[in-house]
Amino acid sequence: MKKAVLLVSILSIAGFAGPAFADGETIAVFTKNQTNPFFESVRIGAAAAAKANGVKIIQYIPVKPDSIPEQTSQVEDAIVKKPNALLFTPVDYKALVPAIEKVNAAGIPVTTLTDKLAGGQVVSFVGAEDFRLGYESGQSLMKALGGKGNVIALEGVKGTIGNTDRMAGFTKALKEAPNVKLLTQQPANYQRLQALQVMENIMQTHPQIDGVFTANDAMATGVVEAMAAANRKAIIASINGSQEAIDLIKAGKMHVTSSSDPFMQGCVGLLTTLRALRGLPVAKEILVTPYVIDSTNTKQYDVPVSSRVCPKIEEIASK
Amino acid sequence: MSQVEAVAPKFKLTLSRDVTDVAYRLLAVAIICVVLSIASDAFLTANNLLNVLRQASLVFFMASGLTLVILTGKIDLSIGATVGLSACVAATVIKSTGSPWLGAGAAIGIGAIVGLGNGLMVTKLRIPSFIATYGMLWVVQGATYYYMSGQSVYGFPAGFRALGSGYLLGIPIPVYLMVAFLIIGYFFTKRTTWGQQIYATGANTVAARLSGIPVNSRLNLVFILSGAMAGLASLIYLARLNSAEGDIGETLTLPTIAAVVIGGTSLFGGVGSLFGTFIGGLILTLILNGMNLVNMNANWQPLVTGVIVLLAVWLDMKTRSKTDG
Amino acid sequence: MAQGMATLGRVPGVAFVLVALFAIFAAMSPGFSTAPNLSNILVQSSILLLLALPMTFIIMTEGLDLSIGAVLTLGSVVLASVAVSTGSLTIAFIAAVAIGLAFGLLNGWLIAWIDIPPFVTTLGTLGIAQGLCLVITDGTSIVGMPPSLHFFYSGTVLGIPFPLILAAVAYAVMHGILYHTRFGTYVPALGGNREALRHAGINDRRVLAIVYGIGGLMAGIGALLLTSRISSAHPTAAIGMEFDAIAAVAVGGTQFERGEGWLLGTLLGVVTIGVLRNGLNLLAMPSSIQVICVGLLVIVALFFDGVRKAHDS
C-alpha cells in the first residue's frame, strides 16, 4: 500500500518535467548555482531569447552551489541527452575543462558564458571583463574620495577567476590614486554575514575608514549594515548592479556598483549559440558592455529583469 | 538491571562536573583574550568586546537549541537549512504585511514545524537522527531554493532592525536577548523536570524509559525547540543583515556543531550545558575576531577551528577523568 | 552460507526504491536506459563508492568519518601539487595515498587510543584537512597535470571504463575482508560487542584504527579518480561528499547501532543516488526539486527499513 503511494508521489513529481522533446533546437544552459541573483538574471535572459526564437532550453544548475563534481556529472548527463548545443558557465574555469573536452568529443558545440574556460574548444565566449568592472567601480570610488583617504577591500572567493580579475582592476584604480591608502584587504567569500562580521572586526583596528571596495553587492550590503550599526560612514563601491544595490544607492547608503549586465549576457549567449547552430557567422568573443550605476543614473537601470527586452538574433555581433 | 539506579548518581555527577567544566572554559577564554590583547591594541576595547558578544549571539541562538538535542544523544544537521528557510519566509512575510510580529511568528513557526518533522522521524519512524535530519536538510534547502527562485528580499522596518543592530544603554540588543535566553535556558535545563528528563534521556535512554520518563515526547520537544531557536536565530540574522537569500544557511551547520562540542557537551548525550555552548560560540567568535584584527589570512580558519575542537574535547576528557577519580 | 541467507532475508528499502526509480526514468526519459548512460551513471558513482565502502565498515563499528570528503580533496590537492613539482604521477599518487592513510590513522589513533568520540575527532580533522587544502592552494585550482592522468577517469581496459574496474576491485577486496577474513568478523563486533572482542584477547584498538586507516587509504585512491576527472585539483572539490557517503551507507540498510552492516546494500545505495541524480537531470527537473528529491530518497529508504523493523519486533 505504502509502496504504491510512493510510486505515485514520485511519478507526480516527475510529471513536472513534461515531454523531453520539442520542435526546433534544444540548448542546454549551465549556470553555477541557484542562489545568486546574478545567475537568475542570466537564466531569465537566456529563456527570453530562447522563447523569442522558438528554441527549447534545458537549465542545468548544480544542487550544491558551485560544485565541481556535480557540474561535471551534469555535463556528462547532458551529453547523453544530445542537445544541439551547450551554453556553459563553468563553476571553475580550470576544473571543468575535461568535462568540456568530452562535449567536444561528442561533437556538440559549446559557447562559454560569463567565465572563460582554460581549455577545450568553444565556438564563442560571451561575457564581460571582470577587470573592467573592478577598475571602473574602483575609479569611481577614488574620484568620490577626492583622491585621498583610507580604504578597505573585501574579496570574494579567493582563486576564482572573477574575483582575481575584479581585484586586479581595483588594484589598478588604487595605484592611480597614490594618496589613497589601502588599510587591509580580506576575503569575505561573497557572503553577506561574513562581510558584516569581517567589517565589524576591521572597524575595531581602523578608526578612520573613508572608502570600502567589495567584489560583489552581497558583501557591500553587509558593509552597509556594519557601518550603519557603528554610526560610521564610508563611501562604498561594489560590483554586480543588483536591484538591492540600486536601492541602496537611491537611499544614499552606497556610492556605486558596476554591472556586467547578466540579463544581456544570457540573451547574447543564447543568441550567439543559436547563430552558430543556424550557420550564421559568430564572433570569437563578445564582451557585453558593462555599466556603472551611481546616484546620477539609477533611474535608467531601475527596471525589473523580467520586463527587459533581448536584442534580435540579427543584431548580435558576427565578428 | 542496575541501570535504573545508575541514573541518579550519574546525573548528580554531571552537575558538579559543570562547575569545573565552566571554570576550565572561562580559563581558556581568558588565555585567548590575553594572547589577543597582546597581538592587537584594538582587541581589549569595550567596543570590540561588545562587537564579539554580538557576533557570538547569532551562534548562540543556533547552538542553544542544538545543545538540547545533543544532550539527548541525538543530532540535528538541518539547523543551518532551517535558518535559511525561516529567514526567507519571514523576510517575505515582513515585506508583504509590514508586520515584524507576523514575520517572527512565521520564522519560529516554520522552525518548530521542521523540528517536529525531525522529531517524528526519529521517534515514530525510528530513523537515526543523523540521517533523518540530513534528509530534512535537503528537503528544507530545496524548499528554500524553490521559494526564493534565485532572488533576494531586503529592506525591513527600523523597529525590527533594532533586534539585530540596535543598542540599549550602549549594549547591543541581541546581547540582552542572549543573556535572557541563557538564564531561561539555565532554569529550564537545570531546574525543571523536563530539563532533567532531557539530561536523563541522553545519559541512558533505556533507563530513562524504564523509570517512566516519556522519552519520545522529550525527544520531540528538543527537536521542536532546536527548530524554533533556528527560527529565532534567523530573525537576528535578518535584523542584522537587512536581507535574505536562499543560500544563507549552507555554511552555518558545522560551525554551530563545533561551538556545542567546544562548549563541552558530549555527543553521547547527558553531559554538557548551555553555558558551555555560550562559551564555545564565544571562543569560535574570538578566534575569527582575532584573525581579522591581526590581518591573518582567513584560509587558516577551518584548520584553527579543527585543532581547537580536538584540543577542547581532549582537555575535557583529561579534566573529567581527573574529577571522576 | 548462513550469511547469504540472512542478507537475502533483509532486502533493504533501497532495493525497492532503486527498481521504482529505474522503471520511472526508463519510461519517461528515452536516453536513460541506454548502455552509454548506464555506464555513465556507474562511472560517476565510482568515487562515491570508494568512500562509501570504508564508511560502511566505520559505521558498523558505531563510528563515523566526517573528514573523508575533505581528506579526499586534500589527497587530490597533494597529488596535483606533487605531480606539478616532480612531474611523476607515481610519486604523486603515492603521496596522495600516504596523506590519506596518515589522516585515516590519525583519526583511528585519536578515536581508539585517545578515546575522543568519532564524530568530534573527524569534525576536527575535517577542519584540519580543509584548512590545509586552502592554505596549500591559497584557494586556487592547481593545473598542469601530466596527460597520462587522463586515463584513470576516462580510459578503458578491454572496453570497460577504468573507474569501474577500480571500483569493482575495491568492492571485491572490501567484500573479501568483511566476509572472508578473521579481521572482517572483528568489524561488526567492534560495534555490537566490543567487550567480547576484548575478552577474546583481540587488540580492539588496533582493529578500530585500521578500519579508519582503510577509510583514509580509500580516500587517497579516490583522489586519483577525482584529480583525473577534473584534470586539476580544487580546494573545495569534494567537500561535503562525506555526507553523501554516509547517506549511501544508511540508505543501503547499514544500522547506526549494533554493528549490523551490509556491503551490497551500500553498493545499491551509491547506485541509487547516482540513478536519482542522473534521472532527474535527464528529465530536466528544476534544480530546487532535485534538491528536495535527494532528501526524500534518504527519508523514504530509511522509512521502509523503519517500518520493517517495527514489523519484526
mmCIF file with all atom_site columns, C-alpha atoms in Angstrom, chain A residues 1 48 93 115 139 154 160 169 185 231 270 275 299:
data_model
loop_
_atom_site.group_PDB
_atom_site.id
_atom_site.type_symbol
_atom_site.label_atom_id
_atom_site.label_alt_id
_atom_site.label_comp_id
_atom_site.label_asym_id
_atom_site.label_entity_id
_atom_site.label_seq_id
_atom_site.pdbx_PDB_ins_code
_atom_site.Cartn_x
_atom_site.Cartn_y
_atom_site.Cartn_z
_atom_site.occupancy
_atom_site.B_iso_or_equiv
_atom_site.pdbx_formal_charge
_atom_site.auth_seq_id
_atom_site.auth_comp_id
_atom_site.auth_asym_id
_atom_site.auth_atom_id
_atom_site.pdbx_PDB_model_num
ATOM 1  C CA . MET A 1 1   ? 0.000  0.000  0.000   1.00 0.00 ? 1   MET A CA 1
ATOM 2  C CA . ALA A 1 48  ? 13.669 35.202 -23.089 1.00 0.00 ? 48  ALA A CA 1
ATOM 3  C CA . TYR A 1 93  ? 37.414 27.714 -15.197 1.00 0.00 ? 93  TYR A CA 1
ATOM 4  C CA . ASP A 1 115 ? 33.648 32.835 -17.296 1.00 0.00 ? 115 ASP A CA 1
ATOM 5  C CA . GLN A 1 139 ? 37.896 54.577 -10.209 1.00 0.00 ? 139 GLN A CA 1
ATOM 6  C CA . LEU A 1 154 ? 36.735 42.822 0.712   1.00 0.00 ? 154 LEU A CA 1
ATOM 7  C CA . THR A 1 160 ? 38.046 32.182 -8.614  1.00 0.00 ? 160 THR A CA 1
ATOM 8  C CA . GLY A 1 169 ? 41.004 46.044 -11.687 1.00 0.00 ? 169 GLY A CA 1
ATOM 9  C CA . GLN A 1 185 ? 42.266 43.544 2.037   1.00 0.00 ? 185 GLN A CA 1
ATOM 10 C CA . ASN A 1 231 ? 27.224 55.003 13.261  1.00 0.00 ? 231 ASN A CA 1
ATOM 11 C CA . LEU A 1 270 ? 21.899 32.127 -26.218 1.00 0.00 ? 270 LEU A CA 1
ATOM 12 C CA . ARG A 1 275 ? 23.566 31.740 -34.676 1.00 0.00 ? 275 ARG A CA 1
ATOM 13 C CA . LYS A 1 299 ? 16.534 55.626 -12.907 1.00 0.00 ? 299 LYS A CA 1
#
